[in-house]
Every structure is written in structure tokens, then in C-alpha cells.
Amino acid sequence: MYNNAGIMETAKTNILDIDKAEFEKVLGVNVMGSFLGTKHAARVMVPAGRGSIIITASISAIMGGATPHAYTCSKHAIVGLTRNLAVDLGRWGIRVNCVSPYVVPTPMSKAFLGVNKDGAIDVYSNLKGAVLKPEDVAEAVLYLGSDDSKYVSGHNLVVDGGYSIVNTSFSMFN
């Protein structure tokens, strides 16, 4: 089962400007949605004694400053939830993992970035010659859901072309 629902709040960088209701809405969809989706999938998987649950996190869960506060907080929560669920549901042979993609050119990310698909890729790309496409994330999810990953649980698979490990303002490899 793949939990892929998610929303992002208005891009406000100052905590003093953030509306509590908007913050709660993002956490409600992103975290509570993942929790409930997993809970209901587990109701079917526990009696079967096997299963695989994948939840979408984000590179925002492993680095600061990439996205607004509520979205970042929600994706950190998903990584923690994934790890706890892997321990809990592992007792019944159910694997739980998450995938943390880089910016995928979707309507949500394009609206947040304020640039077109090609602009987002050109400005924020690290792995030269490769462009992250929705299909790349789908392949990572497919791997986590398949028997090829039968002994992988509690893992956060980062699909970002190395972006999260590079500080472009401080690099001898420019």
C-alpha cells in the first residue's frame, strides 16, 4: 500500500507569519492521513501475515530550509512514524518504509517554486545529465513494495540525485 497524499502550506519563511489553522491542516493531511491509511491497510495485512506499506516523506525530512515549517515538520513526522510502524508491524511480517524524493515537477511543487518544470530542474539539480521524473519515484516505491526488498523495513529511501548531501555554496567541486 502506498500513502502518497500530501499538501504544502503557503510559502512563509517567518514563523511569526504562520497561521495555526494552516499549520494544523498540513499536519492533518500529511501525518494523520499517513497514520490512518497505514492503520486501515494493517487491518487487512495483519491477518494475512505479510504486506508492504510505503509512505511519501521528502528531502525536507533530512535537511532544513528546503520547504515551509509545517511541511518540513510533517515529513519529519512521517520518517519517525515509518520507523515506529516498522517495529510494530514487523511482528506480523509487514514491512514499512518511506521514500524521500527531491523536487518532482508536479502542480504542487511548481506552484511552490514559482517556476516552470524546466526552470525548477535547472535551478535545483545536482546530478548532471539526470532529471528526476515522477516515474523515478514510482520505481523506488515499486522496489520498496516488491519482494526485491523483502528484508528492508524502517528505511527512508532518499531519491534526490545527491542533492541533500551537497552544499552548493561551499564546494571544492564546482
PDB file of C-alpha atoms in Angstrom:
ATOM      1  CA  MET A   1       0.000   0.000   0.000  1.00  0.00           C
ATOM      2  CA  TYR A   2       1.316   3.415  -0.919  1.00  0.00           C
ATOM      3  CA  ASN A   3       0.442   6.520   1.157  1.00  0.00           C
ATOM      4  CA  ASN A   4       1.139   9.416  -1.187  1.00  0.00           C
ATOM      5  CA  ALA A   5      -1.277  12.152  -0.152  1.00  0.00           C
ATOM      6  CA  GLY A   6       0.276  15.453   0.787  1.00  0.00           C
ATOM      7  CA  ILE A   7      -0.212  19.198   0.798  1.00  0.00           C
ATOM      8  CA  MET A   8       2.027  22.193   1.429  1.00  0.00           C
ATOM      9  CA  GLU A   9       1.184  25.477   3.074  1.00  0.00           C
ATOM     10  CA  THR A  10       1.778  28.972   1.732  1.00  0.00           C
ATOM     11  CA  ALA A  11       5.486  29.707   1.492  1.00  0.00           C
ATOM     12  CA  LYS A  12       6.055  31.803   4.609  1.00  0.00           C
ATOM     13  CA  THR A  13       9.591  31.752   5.949  1.00  0.00           C
ATOM     14  CA  ASN A  14       8.974  33.593   9.218  1.00  0.00           C
ATOM     15  CA  ILE A  15       7.285  31.635  11.987  1.00  0.00           C
ATOM     16  CA  LEU A  16       5.623  34.848  13.183  1.00  0.00           C
ATOM     17  CA  ASP A  17       3.627  34.979   9.936  1.00  0.00           C
ATOM     18  CA  ILE A  18       2.348  31.397  10.024  1.00  0.00           C
ATOM     19  CA  ASP A  19      -1.321  30.738  10.694  1.00  0.00           C
ATOM     20  CA  LYS A  20      -2.037  27.976  13.240  1.00  0.00           C
ATOM     21  CA  ALA A  21      -5.006  26.609  11.282  1.00  0.00           C
ATOM     22  CA  GLU A  22      -2.937  26.280   8.112  1.00  0.00           C
ATOM     23  CA  PHE A  23      -0.143  24.543  10.052  1.00  0.00           C
ATOM     24  CA  GLU A  24      -2.647  22.090  11.548  1.00  0.00           C
ATOM     25  CA  LYS A  25      -4.214  21.433   8.137  1.00  0.00           C
ATOM     26  CA  VAL A  26      -0.857  20.408   6.648  1.00  0.00           C
ATOM     27  CA  LEU A  27      -0.092  18.118   9.584  1.00  0.00           C
ATOM     28  CA  GLY A  28      -3.616  16.709   9.422  1.00  0.00           C
ATOM     29  CA  VAL A  29      -3.365  15.712   5.778  1.00  0.00           C
ATOM     30  CA  ASN A  30       0.275  14.666   5.706  1.00  0.00           C
ATOM     31  CA  VAL A  31       0.705  12.967   9.081  1.00  0.00           C
ATOM     32  CA  MET A  32      -2.792  11.934  10.116  1.00  0.00           C
ATOM     33  CA  GLY A  33      -3.549  10.830   6.553  1.00  0.00           C
ATOM     34  CA  SER A  34      -0.473   8.592   6.573  1.00  0.00           C
ATOM     35  CA  PHE A  35      -1.352   7.247  10.006  1.00  0.00           C
ATOM     36  CA  LEU A  36      -4.947   6.434   9.052  1.00  0.00           C
ATOM     37  CA  GLY A  37      -4.019   4.952   5.681  1.00  0.00           C
ATOM     38  CA  THR A  38      -1.491   2.691   7.366  1.00  0.00           C
ATOM     39  CA  LYS A  39      -3.873   1.732  10.159  1.00  0.00           C
ATOM     40  CA  HIS A  40      -6.550   0.617   7.719  1.00  0.00           C
ATOM     41  CA  ALA A  41      -4.086  -1.216   5.467  1.00  0.00           C
ATOM     42  CA  ALA A  42      -2.707  -3.013   8.530  1.00  0.00           C
ATOM     43  CA  ARG A  43      -6.199  -4.289   9.335  1.00  0.00           C
ATOM     44  CA  VAL A  44      -6.006  -6.346   6.147  1.00  0.00           C
ATOM     45  CA  MET A  45      -2.295  -7.166   6.266  1.00  0.00           C
ATOM     46  CA  VAL A  46      -2.060  -8.373   9.891  1.00  0.00           C
ATOM     47  CA  PRO A  47      -4.408 -11.357   9.359  1.00  0.00           C
ATOM     48  CA  ALA A  48      -2.549 -12.153   6.112  1.00  0.00           C
ATOM     49  CA  GLY A  49       0.775 -12.163   7.962  1.00  0.00           C
ATOM     50  CA  ARG A  50       2.543 -10.089   5.346  1.00  0.00           C
ATOM     51  CA  GLY A  51       2.457  -6.821   3.465  1.00  0.00           C
ATOM     52  CA  SER A  52       4.334  -3.716   2.493  1.00  0.00           C
ATOM     53  CA  ILE A  53       3.449  -0.127   3.288  1.00  0.00           C
ATOM     54  CA  ILE A  54       5.276   2.819   1.742  1.00  0.00           C
ATOM     55  CA  ILE A  55       4.739   6.443   2.779  1.00  0.00           C
ATOM     56  CA  THR A  56       5.961   9.535   0.935  1.00  0.00           C
ATOM     57  CA  ALA A  57       8.273  11.669   3.045  1.00  0.00           C
ATOM     58  CA  SER A  58      10.568  14.282   1.451  1.00  0.00           C
ATOM     59  CA  ILE A  59      14.118  15.548   1.399  1.00  0.00           C
ATOM     60  CA  SER A  60      12.655  18.125   3.780  1.00  0.00           C
ATOM     61  CA  ALA A  61      12.764  15.367   6.401  1.00  0.00           C
ATOM     62  CA  ILE A  62      16.557  15.197   6.251  1.00  0.00           C
ATOM     63  CA  MET A  63      17.567  18.818   5.739  1.00  0.00           C
ATOM     64  CA  GLY A  64      16.440  22.237   6.885  1.00  0.00           C
ATOM     65  CA  GLY A  65      15.398  25.241   4.872  1.00  0.00           C
ATOM     66  CA  ALA A  66      14.041  23.406   1.843  1.00  0.00           C
ATOM     67  CA  THR A  67      10.318  23.914   2.491  1.00  0.00           C
ATOM     68  CA  PRO A  68       7.958  25.811   4.829  1.00  0.00           C
ATOM     69  CA  HIS A  69       7.723  24.866   8.508  1.00  0.00           C
ATOM     70  CA  ALA A  70       4.539  22.761   8.565  1.00  0.00           C
ATOM     71  CA  TYR A  71       5.513  20.708   5.523  1.00  0.00           C
ATOM     72  CA  THR A  72       9.001  20.111   6.926  1.00  0.00           C
ATOM     73  CA  CYS A  73       7.575  19.143  10.305  1.00  0.00           C
ATOM     74  CA  SER A  74       5.073  16.760   8.709  1.00  0.00           C
ATOM     75  CA  LYS A  75       7.728  14.990   6.670  1.00  0.00           C
ATOM     76  CA  HIS A  76       9.977  14.577   9.730  1.00  0.00           C
ATOM     77  CA  ALA A  77       6.973  13.048  11.493  1.00  0.00           C
ATOM     78  CA  ILE A  78       6.458  10.611   8.622  1.00  0.00           C
ATOM     79  CA  VAL A  79      10.023   9.312   8.908  1.00  0.00           C
ATOM     80  CA  GLY A  80       9.525   8.771  12.649  1.00  0.00           C
ATOM     81  CA  LEU A  81       6.128   7.168  12.102  1.00  0.00           C
ATOM     82  CA  THR A  82       7.628   4.874   9.464  1.00  0.00           C
ATOM     83  CA  ARG A  83      10.331   3.654  11.824  1.00  0.00           C
ATOM     84  CA  ASN A  84       7.908   3.060  14.675  1.00  0.00           C
ATOM     85  CA  LEU A  85       5.435   1.292  12.398  1.00  0.00           C
ATOM     86  CA  ALA A  86       8.218  -0.926  11.035  1.00  0.00           C
ATOM     87  CA  VAL A  87       8.888  -2.140  14.573  1.00  0.00           C
ATOM     88  CA  ASP A  88       5.194  -2.532  15.402  1.00  0.00           C
ATOM     89  CA  LEU A  89       4.024  -4.199  12.193  1.00  0.00           C
ATOM     90  CA  GLY A  90       7.192  -6.225  11.678  1.00  0.00           C
ATOM     91  CA  ARG A  91       5.795  -8.645  14.270  1.00  0.00           C
ATOM     92  CA  TRP A  92       3.325  -9.711  11.591  1.00  0.00           C
ATOM     93  CA  GLY A  93       5.720  -9.764   8.649  1.00  0.00           C
ATOM     94  CA  ILE A  94       4.651  -6.332   7.402  1.00  0.00           C
ATOM     95  CA  ARG A  95       7.382  -4.048   6.077  1.00  0.00           C
ATOM     96  CA  VAL A  96       7.017  -0.272   6.405  1.00  0.00           C
ATOM     97  CA  ASN A  97       9.294   2.145   4.546  1.00  0.00           C
ATOM     98  CA  CYS A  98       9.204   5.681   3.248  1.00  0.00           C
ATOM     99  CA  VAL A  99      10.578   7.385   0.184  1.00  0.00           C
ATOM    100  CA  SER A 100      12.010  10.912   0.296  1.00  0.00           C
ATOM    101  CA  PRO A 101      12.033  12.410  -3.168  1.00  0.00           C
ATOM    102  CA  TYR A 102      13.673  15.593  -4.288  1.00  0.00           C
ATOM    103  CA  VAL A 103      11.547  18.166  -6.140  1.00  0.00           C
ATOM    104  CA  VAL A 104       9.337  16.308  -8.583  1.00  0.00           C
ATOM    105  CA  PRO A 105       7.726  18.566 -11.188  1.00  0.00           C
ATOM    106  CA  THR A 106       4.114  18.311 -10.027  1.00  0.00           C
ATOM    107  CA  PRO A 107       1.488  21.063  -9.909  1.00  0.00           C
ATOM    108  CA  MET A 108       2.115  21.455  -6.142  1.00  0.00           C
ATOM    109  CA  SER A 109       5.892  21.810  -6.437  1.00  0.00           C
ATOM    110  CA  LYS A 110       5.724  24.080  -9.476  1.00  0.00           C
ATOM    111  CA  ALA A 111       3.282  26.382  -7.661  1.00  0.00           C
ATOM    112  CA  PHE A 112       5.521  26.460  -4.583  1.00  0.00           C
ATOM    113  CA  LEU A 113       8.708  27.131  -6.534  1.00  0.00           C
ATOM    114  CA  GLY A 114       7.089  29.682  -8.807  1.00  0.00           C
ATOM    115  CA  VAL A 115       8.943  28.385 -11.856  1.00  0.00           C
ATOM    116  CA  ASN A 116       8.148  26.133 -14.749  1.00  0.00           C
ATOM    117  CA  LYS A 117       9.170  22.470 -14.922  1.00  0.00           C
ATOM    118  CA  ASP A 118      12.452  23.108 -16.732  1.00  0.00           C
ATOM    119  CA  GLY A 119      13.345  26.050 -14.503  1.00  0.00           C
ATOM    120  CA  ALA A 120      12.905  24.011 -11.337  1.00  0.00           C
ATOM    121  CA  ILE A 121      15.164  21.330 -12.698  1.00  0.00           C
ATOM    122  CA  ASP A 122      17.839  23.732 -13.926  1.00  0.00           C
ATOM    123  CA  VAL A 123      17.991  25.758 -10.724  1.00  0.00           C
ATOM    124  CA  TYR A 124      17.971  22.942  -8.184  1.00  0.00           C
ATOM    125  CA  SER A 125      19.618  19.999  -9.932  1.00  0.00           C
ATOM    126  CA  ASN A 126      22.770  18.363  -8.596  1.00  0.00           C
ATOM    127  CA  LEU A 127      23.179  15.160 -10.611  1.00  0.00           C
ATOM    128  CA  LYS A 128      24.174  16.469 -14.028  1.00  0.00           C
ATOM    129  CA  GLY A 129      22.673  14.719 -17.007  1.00  0.00           C
ATOM    130  CA  ALA A 130      19.800  13.270 -14.982  1.00  0.00           C
ATOM    131  CA  VAL A 131      16.378  14.763 -14.381  1.00  0.00           C
ATOM    132  CA  LEU A 132      14.100  13.432 -11.652  1.00  0.00           C
ATOM    133  CA  LYS A 133      10.756  12.399 -13.083  1.00  0.00           C
ATOM    134  CA  PRO A 134       7.658  11.074 -11.333  1.00  0.00           C
ATOM    135  CA  GLU A 135       8.466   7.684 -12.866  1.00  0.00           C
ATOM    136  CA  ASP A 136      11.770   7.598 -10.953  1.00  0.00           C
ATOM    137  CA  VAL A 137       9.949   7.958  -7.654  1.00  0.00           C
ATOM    138  CA  ALA A 138       7.436   5.330  -8.794  1.00  0.00           C
ATOM    139  CA  GLU A 139      10.311   2.919  -9.491  1.00  0.00           C
ATOM    140  CA  ALA A 140      11.694   3.486  -5.981  1.00  0.00           C
ATOM    141  CA  VAL A 141       8.257   2.830  -4.500  1.00  0.00           C
ATOM    142  CA  LEU A 142       7.870  -0.259  -6.681  1.00  0.00           C
ATOM    143  CA  TYR A 143      11.188  -1.570  -5.353  1.00  0.00           C
ATOM    144  CA  LEU A 144      10.121  -0.997  -1.736  1.00  0.00           C
ATOM    145  CA  GLY A 145       6.815  -2.738  -2.381  1.00  0.00           C
ATOM    146  CA  SER A 146       8.338  -5.726  -4.177  1.00  0.00           C
ATOM    147  CA  ASP A 147       9.943  -8.927  -2.948  1.00  0.00           C
ATOM    148  CA  ASP A 148      13.284  -7.469  -4.090  1.00  0.00           C
ATOM    149  CA  SER A 149      13.217  -5.522  -0.817  1.00  0.00           C
ATOM    150  CA  LYS A 150      11.896  -8.376   1.332  1.00  0.00           C
ATOM    151  CA  TYR A 151      14.377  -7.614   4.123  1.00  0.00           C
ATOM    152  CA  VAL A 152      14.102  -3.815   4.021  1.00  0.00           C
ATOM    153  CA  SER A 153      11.922  -2.241   6.686  1.00  0.00           C
ATOM    154  CA  GLY A 154      12.061   1.056   8.556  1.00  0.00           C
ATOM    155  CA  HIS A 155      14.115   2.597   5.754  1.00  0.00           C
ATOM    156  CA  ASN A 156      13.877   6.101   4.305  1.00  0.00           C
ATOM    157  CA  LEU A 157      14.918   5.769   0.653  1.00  0.00           C
ATOM    158  CA  VAL A 158      16.188   9.170  -0.489  1.00  0.00           C
ATOM    159  CA  VAL A 159      15.674   9.777  -4.217  1.00  0.00           C
ATOM    160  CA  ASP A 160      17.378  13.116  -4.756  1.00  0.00           C
ATOM    161  CA  GLY A 161      20.399  12.659  -7.010  1.00  0.00           C
ATOM    162  CA  GLY A 162      22.669  13.553  -4.102  1.00  0.00           C
ATOM    163  CA  TYR A 163      21.060  16.970  -3.557  1.00  0.00           C
ATOM    164  CA  SER A 164      20.694  16.574   0.210  1.00  0.00           C
ATOM    165  CA  ILE A 165      24.402  15.880   0.708  1.00  0.00           C
ATOM    166  CA  VAL A 166      25.677  18.836  -1.328  1.00  0.00           C
ATOM    167  CA  ASN A 167      26.152  22.392  -0.140  1.00  0.00           C
ATOM    168  CA  THR A 168      26.472  24.226  -3.447  1.00  0.00           C
ATOM    169  CA  SER A 169      27.646  27.412  -1.759  1.00  0.00           C
ATOM    170  CA  PHE A 170      30.604  25.615  -0.196  1.00  0.00           C
ATOM    171  CA  SER A 171      32.078  23.046  -2.519  1.00  0.00           C
ATOM    172  CA  MET A 172      35.510  22.455  -3.980  1.00  0.00           C
ATOM    173  CA  PHE A 173      33.847  20.510  -6.806  1.00  0.00           C
ATOM    174  CA  ASN A 174      32.102  23.461  -8.517  1.00  0.00           C
TER     175      ASN A 174
END
